[in-house]
Short mmCIF file of C-alpha atoms in Angstrom, two decimals:
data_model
loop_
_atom_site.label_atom_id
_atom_site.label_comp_id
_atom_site.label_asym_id
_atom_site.label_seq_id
_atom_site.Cartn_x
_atom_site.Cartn_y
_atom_site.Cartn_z
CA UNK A 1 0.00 0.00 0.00
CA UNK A 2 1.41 3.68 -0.66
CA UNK A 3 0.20 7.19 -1.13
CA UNK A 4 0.89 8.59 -5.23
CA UNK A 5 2.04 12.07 -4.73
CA UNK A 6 2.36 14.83 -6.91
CA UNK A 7 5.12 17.36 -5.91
CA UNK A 8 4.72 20.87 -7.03
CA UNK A 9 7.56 22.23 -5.63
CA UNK A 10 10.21 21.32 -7.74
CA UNK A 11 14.04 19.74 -6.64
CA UNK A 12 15.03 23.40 -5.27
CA UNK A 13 16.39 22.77 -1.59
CA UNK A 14 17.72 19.30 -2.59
CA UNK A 15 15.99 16.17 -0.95
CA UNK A 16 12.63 16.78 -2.68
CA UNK A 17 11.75 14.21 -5.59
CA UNK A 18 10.89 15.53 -8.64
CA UNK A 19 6.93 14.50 -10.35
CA UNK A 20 4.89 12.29 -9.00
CA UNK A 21 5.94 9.43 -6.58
CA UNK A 22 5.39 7.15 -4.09
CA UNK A 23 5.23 6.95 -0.38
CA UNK A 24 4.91 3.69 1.63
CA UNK A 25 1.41 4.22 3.44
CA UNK A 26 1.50 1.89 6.70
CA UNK A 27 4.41 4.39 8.35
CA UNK A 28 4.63 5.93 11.54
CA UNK A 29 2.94 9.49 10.95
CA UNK A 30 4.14 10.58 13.98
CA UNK A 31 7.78 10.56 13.60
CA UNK A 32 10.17 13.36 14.72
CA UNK A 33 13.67 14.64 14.38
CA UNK A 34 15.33 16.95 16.49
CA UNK A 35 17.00 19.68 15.13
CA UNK A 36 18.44 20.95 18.56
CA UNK A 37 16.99 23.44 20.28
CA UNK A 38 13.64 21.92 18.78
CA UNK A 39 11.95 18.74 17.58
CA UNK A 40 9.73 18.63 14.59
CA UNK A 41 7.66 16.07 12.65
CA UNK A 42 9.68 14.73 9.59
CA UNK A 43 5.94 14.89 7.63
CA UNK A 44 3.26 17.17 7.43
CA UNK A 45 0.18 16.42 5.80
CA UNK A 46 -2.89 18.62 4.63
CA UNK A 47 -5.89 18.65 2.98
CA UNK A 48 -6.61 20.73 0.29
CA UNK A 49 -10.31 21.75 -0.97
CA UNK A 50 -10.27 21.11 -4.35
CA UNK A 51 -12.85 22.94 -6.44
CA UNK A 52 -12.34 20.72 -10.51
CA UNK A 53 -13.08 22.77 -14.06
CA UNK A 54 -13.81 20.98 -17.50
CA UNK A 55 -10.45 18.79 -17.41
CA UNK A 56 -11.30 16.57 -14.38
CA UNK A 57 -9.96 13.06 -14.69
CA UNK A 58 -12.59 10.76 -14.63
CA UNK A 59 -10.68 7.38 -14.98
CA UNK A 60 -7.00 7.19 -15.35
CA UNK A 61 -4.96 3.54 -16.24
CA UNK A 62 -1.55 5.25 -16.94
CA UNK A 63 0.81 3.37 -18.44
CA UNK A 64 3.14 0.59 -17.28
CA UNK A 65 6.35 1.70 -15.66
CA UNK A 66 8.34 -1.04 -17.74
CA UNK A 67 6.47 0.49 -21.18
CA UNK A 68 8.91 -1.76 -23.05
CA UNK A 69 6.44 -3.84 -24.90
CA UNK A 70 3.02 -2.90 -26.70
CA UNK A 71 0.38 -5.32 -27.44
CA UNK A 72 -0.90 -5.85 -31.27
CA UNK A 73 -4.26 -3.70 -31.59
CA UNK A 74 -4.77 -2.83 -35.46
CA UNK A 75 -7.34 -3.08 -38.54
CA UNK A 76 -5.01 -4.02 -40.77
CA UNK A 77 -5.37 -3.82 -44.77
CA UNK A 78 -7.91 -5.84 -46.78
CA UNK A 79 -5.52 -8.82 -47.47
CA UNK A 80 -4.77 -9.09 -43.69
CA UNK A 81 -8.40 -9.17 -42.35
CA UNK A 82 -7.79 -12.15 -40.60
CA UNK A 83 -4.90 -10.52 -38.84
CA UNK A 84 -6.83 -7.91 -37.22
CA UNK A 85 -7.17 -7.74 -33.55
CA UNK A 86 -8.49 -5.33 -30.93
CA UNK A 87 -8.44 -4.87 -27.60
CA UNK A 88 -11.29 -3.65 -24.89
CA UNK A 89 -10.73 -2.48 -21.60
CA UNK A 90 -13.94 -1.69 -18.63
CA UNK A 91 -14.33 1.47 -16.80
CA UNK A 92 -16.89 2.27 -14.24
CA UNK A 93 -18.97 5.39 -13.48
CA UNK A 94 -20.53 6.06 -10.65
CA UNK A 95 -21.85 9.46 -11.25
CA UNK A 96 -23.30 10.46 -14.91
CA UNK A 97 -20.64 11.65 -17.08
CA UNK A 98 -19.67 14.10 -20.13
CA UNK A 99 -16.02 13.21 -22.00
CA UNK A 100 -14.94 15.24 -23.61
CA UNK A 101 -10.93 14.08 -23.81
CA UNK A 102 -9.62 10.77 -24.00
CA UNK A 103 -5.92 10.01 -24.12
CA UNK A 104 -4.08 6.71 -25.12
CA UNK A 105 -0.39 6.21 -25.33
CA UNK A 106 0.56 3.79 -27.87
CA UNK A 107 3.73 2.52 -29.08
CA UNK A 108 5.13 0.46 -32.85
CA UNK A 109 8.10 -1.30 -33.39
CA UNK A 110 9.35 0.92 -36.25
CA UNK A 111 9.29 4.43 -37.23
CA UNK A 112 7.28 4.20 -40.13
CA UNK A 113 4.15 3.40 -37.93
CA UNK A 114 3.48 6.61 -36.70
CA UNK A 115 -0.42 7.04 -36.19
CA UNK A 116 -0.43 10.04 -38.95
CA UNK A 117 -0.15 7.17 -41.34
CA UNK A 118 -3.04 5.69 -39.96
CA UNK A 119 -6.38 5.89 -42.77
CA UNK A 120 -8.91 6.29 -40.03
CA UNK A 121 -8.82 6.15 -36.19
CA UNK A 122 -11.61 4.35 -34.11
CA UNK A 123 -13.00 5.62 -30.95
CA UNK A 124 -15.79 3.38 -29.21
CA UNK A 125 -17.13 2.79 -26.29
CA UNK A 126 -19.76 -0.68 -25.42
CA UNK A 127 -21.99 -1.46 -23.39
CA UNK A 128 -21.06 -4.23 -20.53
CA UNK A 129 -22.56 -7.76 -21.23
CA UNK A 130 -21.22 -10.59 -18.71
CA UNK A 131 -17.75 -9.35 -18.24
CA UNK A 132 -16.85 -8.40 -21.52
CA UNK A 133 -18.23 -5.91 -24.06
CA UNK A 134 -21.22 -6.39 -26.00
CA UNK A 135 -19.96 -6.50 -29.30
CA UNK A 136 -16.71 -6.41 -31.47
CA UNK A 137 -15.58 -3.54 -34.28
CA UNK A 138 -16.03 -5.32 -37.98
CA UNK A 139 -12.75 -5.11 -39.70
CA UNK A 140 -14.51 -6.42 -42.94
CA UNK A 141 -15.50 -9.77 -41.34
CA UNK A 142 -18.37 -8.85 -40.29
CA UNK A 143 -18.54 -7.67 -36.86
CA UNK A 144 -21.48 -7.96 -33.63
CA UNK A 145 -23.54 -5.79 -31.36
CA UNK A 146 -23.52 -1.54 -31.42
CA UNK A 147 -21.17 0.21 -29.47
CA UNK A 148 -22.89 2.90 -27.12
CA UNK A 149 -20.89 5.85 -28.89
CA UNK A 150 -18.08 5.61 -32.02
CA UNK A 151 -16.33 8.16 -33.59
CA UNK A 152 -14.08 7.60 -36.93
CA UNK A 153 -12.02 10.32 -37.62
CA UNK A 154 -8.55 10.92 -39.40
CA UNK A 155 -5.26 11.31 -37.83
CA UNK A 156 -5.81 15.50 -39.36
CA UNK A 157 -9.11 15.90 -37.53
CA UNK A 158 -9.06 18.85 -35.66
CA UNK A 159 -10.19 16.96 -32.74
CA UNK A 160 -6.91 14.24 -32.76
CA UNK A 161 -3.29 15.51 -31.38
CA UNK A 162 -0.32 13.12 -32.07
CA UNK A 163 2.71 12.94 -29.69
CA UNK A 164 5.73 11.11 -29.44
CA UNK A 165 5.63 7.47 -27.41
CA UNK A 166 8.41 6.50 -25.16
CA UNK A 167 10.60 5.11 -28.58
CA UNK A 168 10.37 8.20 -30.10
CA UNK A 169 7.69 7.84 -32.74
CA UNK A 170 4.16 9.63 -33.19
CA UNK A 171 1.74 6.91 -31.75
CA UNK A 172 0.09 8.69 -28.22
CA UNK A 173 -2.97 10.39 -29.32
CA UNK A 174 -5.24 13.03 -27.62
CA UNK A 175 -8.42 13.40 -29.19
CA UNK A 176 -10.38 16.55 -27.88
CA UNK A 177 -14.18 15.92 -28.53
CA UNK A 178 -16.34 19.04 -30.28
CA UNK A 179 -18.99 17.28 -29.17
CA UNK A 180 -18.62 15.30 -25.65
CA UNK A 181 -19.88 11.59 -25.18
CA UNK A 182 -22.57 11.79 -22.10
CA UNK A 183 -22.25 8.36 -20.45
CA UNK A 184 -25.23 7.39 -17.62
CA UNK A 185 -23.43 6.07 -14.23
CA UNK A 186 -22.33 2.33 -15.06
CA UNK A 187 -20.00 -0.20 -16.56
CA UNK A 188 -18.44 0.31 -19.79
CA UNK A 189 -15.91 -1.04 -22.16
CA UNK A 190 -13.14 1.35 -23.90
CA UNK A 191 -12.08 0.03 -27.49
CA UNK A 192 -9.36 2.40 -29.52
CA UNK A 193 -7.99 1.07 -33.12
CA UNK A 194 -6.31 2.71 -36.01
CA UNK A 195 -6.82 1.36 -39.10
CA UNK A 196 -3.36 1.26 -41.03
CA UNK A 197 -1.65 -0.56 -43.52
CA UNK A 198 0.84 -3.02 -42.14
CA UNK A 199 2.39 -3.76 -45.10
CA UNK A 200 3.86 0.24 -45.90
CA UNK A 201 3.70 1.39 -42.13
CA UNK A 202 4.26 -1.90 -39.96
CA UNK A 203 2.36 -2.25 -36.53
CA UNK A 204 0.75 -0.12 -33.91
CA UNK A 205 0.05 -2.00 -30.22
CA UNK A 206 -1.03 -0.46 -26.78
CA UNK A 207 0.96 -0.37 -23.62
CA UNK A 208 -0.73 -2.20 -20.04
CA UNK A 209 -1.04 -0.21 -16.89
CA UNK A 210 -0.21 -1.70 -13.26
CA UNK A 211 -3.59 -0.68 -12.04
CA UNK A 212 -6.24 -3.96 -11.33
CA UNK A 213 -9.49 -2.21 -11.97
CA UNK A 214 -12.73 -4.61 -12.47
CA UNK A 215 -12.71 -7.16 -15.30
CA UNK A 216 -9.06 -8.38 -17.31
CA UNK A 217 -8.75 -6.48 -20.29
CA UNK A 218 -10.35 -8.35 -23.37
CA UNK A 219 -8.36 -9.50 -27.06
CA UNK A 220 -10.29 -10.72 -29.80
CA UNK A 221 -8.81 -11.66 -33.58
CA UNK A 222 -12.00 -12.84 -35.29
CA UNK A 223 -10.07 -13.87 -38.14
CA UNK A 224 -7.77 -16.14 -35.79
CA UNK A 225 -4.54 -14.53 -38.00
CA UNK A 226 -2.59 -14.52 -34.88
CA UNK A 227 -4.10 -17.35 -33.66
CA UNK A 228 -6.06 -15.94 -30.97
CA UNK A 229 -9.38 -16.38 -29.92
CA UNK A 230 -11.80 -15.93 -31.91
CA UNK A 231 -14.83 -14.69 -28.79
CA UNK A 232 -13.31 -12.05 -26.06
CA UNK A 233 -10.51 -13.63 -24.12
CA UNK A 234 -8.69 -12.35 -21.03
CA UNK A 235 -5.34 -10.62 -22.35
CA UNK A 236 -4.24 -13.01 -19.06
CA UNK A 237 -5.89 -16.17 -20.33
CA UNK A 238 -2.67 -18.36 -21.98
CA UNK A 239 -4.52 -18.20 -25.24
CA UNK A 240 -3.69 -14.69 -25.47
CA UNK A 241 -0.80 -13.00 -24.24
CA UNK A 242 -1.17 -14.22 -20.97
CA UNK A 243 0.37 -10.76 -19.34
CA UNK A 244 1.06 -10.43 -15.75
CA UNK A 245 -1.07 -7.18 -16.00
CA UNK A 246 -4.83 -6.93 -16.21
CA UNK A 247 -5.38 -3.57 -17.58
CA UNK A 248 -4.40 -1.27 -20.61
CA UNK A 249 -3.21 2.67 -20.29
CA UNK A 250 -5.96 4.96 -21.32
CA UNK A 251 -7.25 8.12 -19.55
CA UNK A 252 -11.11 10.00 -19.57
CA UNK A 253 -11.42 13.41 -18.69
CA UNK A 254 -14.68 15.54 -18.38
CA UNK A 255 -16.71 16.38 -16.13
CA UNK A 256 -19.27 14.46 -13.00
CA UNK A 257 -22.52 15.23 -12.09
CA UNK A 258 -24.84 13.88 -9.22
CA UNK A 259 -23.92 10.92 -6.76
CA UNK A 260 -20.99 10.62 -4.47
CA UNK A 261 -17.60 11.50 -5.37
CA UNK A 262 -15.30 9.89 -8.07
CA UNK A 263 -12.19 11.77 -7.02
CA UNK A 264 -10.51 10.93 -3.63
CA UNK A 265 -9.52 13.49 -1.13
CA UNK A 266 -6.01 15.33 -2.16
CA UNK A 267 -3.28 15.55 0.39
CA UNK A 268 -0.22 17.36 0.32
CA UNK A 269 3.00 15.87 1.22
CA UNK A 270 5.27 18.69 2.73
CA UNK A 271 9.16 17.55 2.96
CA UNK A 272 11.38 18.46 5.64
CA UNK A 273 15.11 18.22 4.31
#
């Protein structure tokens, strides 16, 4: 167990980390030093009142700290149908919500697969059937179910803004909605694609996060070209990838109305040197 803190202070002083980190939670909060003539508590803690604008984060998977590896997630080109493969990922809402940014960090395994070679880029969200989402994108094969909201848009859409993953190349995207996706309080599935060609651009996968939030993350390759399942399968299942982690990076931000509160309360960690 441990506290994620954000330090605003900077490394000025020495002895003060720099970003966010973490603290081990089950500590002694009372601890002292003495600095002679006086004694003083090593931490200080306080609680801020927080009032949120339009960017609150509403659910945040950030990415693995080992983001060495991404995870095949593509519509490929006509002659690879078989090979495509997607990934779907749940969130939960507790209060009713409006989105209107979603980020996902990506990543390829060469620098011609950069996401502004990509002929479209998918968006969707599904509904929640028994675990897994109620439906799958088509890719040509023929596909199953409605997503609750899609957008298709072009890497050049206004909306989309590329930025560099951790090797380097164009394959995080932003995509800031003109029109936000109002989502009643509930469990959904996240699904995020680009449709590219493999054989001129190579491939584009998705990174895990080290959070465990609900259900596994879900694969499916309805064509079995990778020869993985053909129905929703736990990325952990052994038929898949069969990852140590459950969940994949992606991040919702909006706004919350009604119910209790989706965002803990904020401390502030206050270093003595």
């Amino acid at each position: 167990h441990y506290w994620i803190i954000l330090n605003s202070w900077g490394t000025s002083g020495g002895g003060r980390p720099n970003g966010l980190f973490r603290m081990a939670m089950h500590m002694n909060y009372d601890c002292t030093y003495f600095d002679d003539p006086d004694t003083y508590y090593s931490l200080y803690w306080q609680t801020l009142d927080v009032s949120f604008g339009e960017d609150n984060v509403l659910w945040d998977q950030p990415g693995s700290i080992d983001n060495t590896i991404a995870n095949a997630n593509q519509d490929f080109e006509t002659t690879l149908n078989d090979d495509d493969i997607w990934i779907a990922d749940d969130f939960t809402s507790t209060r009713d919500w409006e989105i209107n940014k979603i980020f996902i960090p990506g990543d390829t395994w060469n620098e011609e697969c950069q996401l502004a070679s990509a002929d479209y880029l998918n968006f969707q969200i599904w509904n929640n059937s028994s675990g897994m989402p109620a439906g799958y994108p088509d890719g040509g094969l023929g596909g199953s179910g409605s997503p609750v909201w899609s957008l298709r848009v072009t890497p050049s859409d206004p909306q989309i803004a590329l930025s560099e993953g951790v090797n380097g190349y164009d394959t995080n995207v932003t995509l800031n909605l003109t029109t936000p996706v109002n989502l009643q309080a509930g469990k959904y599935w996240f699904v995020f694609y680009p449709e590219l060609n493999f054989a001129t651009y190579g491939q584009y996968g998705r990174h895990v996060s080290c959070t465990a939030n609900g259900y596994d993350a879900q694969v499916i390759n309805p064509g079995a070209g990778f020869g993985f399942p053909t129905s929703w399968t736990s990325v952990q299942d052994v038929s898949t990838w069969g990852l140590s982690e459950q969940d994949f990076a992606f991040r919702l931000d909006g706004t919350a109305t009604g119910g209790a509160s989706v965002v803990p309360a904020l401390f502030l960690l206050l270093l003595n040197d």
